[in-house]
Amino acid sequence: MDAVTTDNKGTKEIINCAAYSRGRRVADVELNQVHEVLKAPDQFVWIALHEPSEEILSQVQKEFGLHDLAVEDAHHAHQRPKIEQYGSTVFVVMRTAQINAERRIEFGETHFFVGDNFIVTVRHHSSVSYANVRAMCESSPHLLCKGQGFALYALMDFIVDQYFPVVHELEMTLETVEDQIFKGKPSRETTEYIYQLKRELLEVKRSISPMVDVCNRLMRFDIKCISTDTQPYFRDVYDHVIRINEMVENTRELLNTALEANFSLISISQNDVSKKFAGWAAIIAVPTMIAGFYGMNFKFMPEVEWEFGFYAILVVTLAACLLLYVFFKRSGWL
């Protein structure tokens, strides 16, 4: 069973607190007894927290000697993805993303404290559970025996992989928008929807782009709390981050193109309407002009005294209107 601490509102703050030795889970640990467990050689502690209170974080800080600035960041959240080193402890921030039931993107945060013999994860907001990741690691003791560095890799790999369905959903939505633009009728609503997609894609970009630097540092820099045989695993996370970045960039370019196409089609549609108005205005102007001439109160006017004058003018007017209509119709104005 996981060690779980519940606050007075019923929220689970400590999801897991266990000791591992040679890749196997050896015991559940109370938070206030962690310092005793850390005295044992070849053993590390894995603690999972979910939106912990200041009291819980203070206790964790005391047990592991964490830096004040890192603990402050972990408590307040709203951090950009980054990696920082405080002495022998590495502090990593990642943003999570997932599609909710309303087909919208929900973002969360996970903070990692990694030391010589411990890893602490702090989840905030809609960050997904890592129970499956922990179970996968526990089922592979030959990998988990590499220590807390492999646990960090498994968690980071899981978080990054969650972006693939998110970006795929955005790509599918983009295809729907393209169908609306080119097969339907371009509209202002489509433009607003494209801007909404661009905002969501920008949030994804802000969440995943800094991970390139994080993975680079984990792969290439000498970090004592991460064993050298674990560092190559972060290359897999790096490759996934690069792929997601490329997918995001391609989708952004297509969205920009779709937005420009929508504006162009709206402009063309407005021009077509203007042409129709101009064509009908020209046709209506003919009888208006002729009627205006013969509506003037002059004594001597052609055909006024002719008994067929009215019919002749009427035929000429209708013929002129019909001629203009045929001309505009062939020109595509009507």
mmCIF file of C-alpha atoms in Angstrom, residues 2 13-17 20 25 46-52 92-98 106-113 119-139 144 150-163 211:
data_model
loop_
_atom_site.group_PDB
_atom_site.id
_atom_site.type_symbol
_atom_site.label_atom_id
_atom_site.label_comp_id
_atom_site.label_asym_id
_atom_site.label_seq_id
_atom_site.Cartn_x
_atom_site.Cartn_y
_atom_site.Cartn_z
ATOM 1 C CA ASP A 2 1.133 3.583 -0.704
ATOM 2 C CA GLU A 13 -0.990 15.159 -0.447
ATOM 3 C CA ILE A 14 1.484 12.286 -0.106
ATOM 4 C CA ILE A 15 0.603 9.737 -2.784
ATOM 5 C CA ASN A 16 3.626 7.534 -2.367
ATOM 6 C CA CYS A 17 6.610 7.333 -0.033
ATOM 7 C CA TYR A 20 13.941 1.040 -3.041
ATOM 8 C CA ARG A 25 10.599 -1.776 -3.372
ATOM 9 C CA TRP A 46 10.797 7.903 -4.010
ATOM 10 C CA ILE A 47 8.184 10.363 -2.745
ATOM 11 C CA ALA A 48 5.173 11.527 -4.764
ATOM 12 C CA LEU A 49 3.277 14.628 -3.632
ATOM 13 C CA HIS A 50 0.106 16.189 -5.023
ATOM 14 C CA GLU A 51 -0.417 19.905 -4.363
ATOM 15 C CA PRO A 52 1.219 19.678 -0.931
ATOM 16 C CA VAL A 92 13.505 20.095 -12.689
ATOM 17 C CA VAL A 93 10.217 21.714 -13.722
ATOM 18 C CA MET A 94 7.994 20.277 -16.452
ATOM 19 C CA ARG A 95 4.555 21.219 -17.720
ATOM 20 C CA THR A 96 2.062 18.468 -18.446
ATOM 21 C CA ALA A 97 -0.695 18.523 -21.066
ATOM 22 C CA GLN A 98 -3.728 16.362 -21.713
ATOM 23 C CA GLU A 106 -5.486 21.137 -19.758
ATOM 24 C CA PHE A 107 -2.028 22.054 -18.517
ATOM 25 C CA GLY A 108 -0.441 21.107 -15.226
ATOM 26 C CA GLU A 109 2.982 21.172 -13.612
ATOM 27 C CA THR A 110 5.306 18.634 -12.091
ATOM 28 C CA HIS A 111 8.409 19.537 -10.126
ATOM 29 C CA PHE A 112 11.228 17.084 -9.443
ATOM 30 C CA PHE A 113 13.812 17.138 -6.684
ATOM 31 C CA ILE A 119 13.569 11.658 -5.889
ATOM 32 C CA VAL A 120 10.579 13.807 -4.938
ATOM 33 C CA THR A 121 7.802 14.643 -7.397
ATOM 34 C CA VAL A 122 5.370 17.490 -6.771
ATOM 35 C CA ARG A 123 2.253 17.592 -8.966
ATOM 36 C CA HIS A 124 0.098 20.687 -9.441
ATOM 37 C CA HIS A 125 -3.241 21.384 -11.130
ATOM 38 C CA SER A 126 -4.356 18.838 -13.760
ATOM 39 C CA SER A 127 -1.108 16.907 -13.867
ATOM 40 C CA VAL A 128 -1.835 13.228 -14.533
ATOM 41 C CA SER A 129 -1.113 10.450 -12.050
ATOM 42 C CA TYR A 130 2.222 8.654 -12.282
ATOM 43 C CA ALA A 131 1.055 5.427 -10.648
ATOM 44 C CA ASN A 132 1.475 3.521 -13.914
ATOM 45 C CA VAL A 133 5.000 4.847 -14.355
ATOM 46 C CA ARG A 134 5.913 3.772 -10.844
ATOM 47 C CA ALA A 135 4.380 0.329 -11.465
ATOM 48 C CA MET A 136 6.327 -0.002 -14.717
ATOM 49 C CA CYS A 137 9.582 0.882 -12.971
ATOM 50 C CA GLU A 138 8.887 -1.554 -10.139
ATOM 51 C CA SER A 139 8.231 -4.314 -12.669
ATOM 52 C CA LEU A 144 15.269 0.717 -11.576
ATOM 53 C CA PHE A 150 16.120 6.164 -14.080
ATOM 54 C CA ALA A 151 12.945 7.084 -12.167
ATOM 55 C CA LEU A 152 13.411 10.681 -13.347
ATOM 56 C CA TYR A 153 13.843 9.494 -16.943
ATOM 57 C CA ALA A 154 10.706 7.307 -16.798
ATOM 58 C CA LEU A 155 8.603 10.185 -15.457
ATOM 59 C CA MET A 156 9.950 12.694 -17.980
ATOM 60 C CA ASP A 157 9.440 10.247 -20.845
ATOM 61 C CA PHE A 158 5.836 9.677 -19.747
ATOM 62 C CA ILE A 159 5.131 13.429 -19.534
ATOM 63 C CA VAL A 160 6.644 14.171 -22.946
ATOM 64 C CA ASP A 161 4.769 11.286 -24.577
ATOM 65 C CA GLN A 162 1.492 12.809 -23.358
ATOM 66 C CA TYR A 163 2.076 15.672 -25.815
ATOM 67 C CA MET A 211 12.591 20.893 -22.564
#
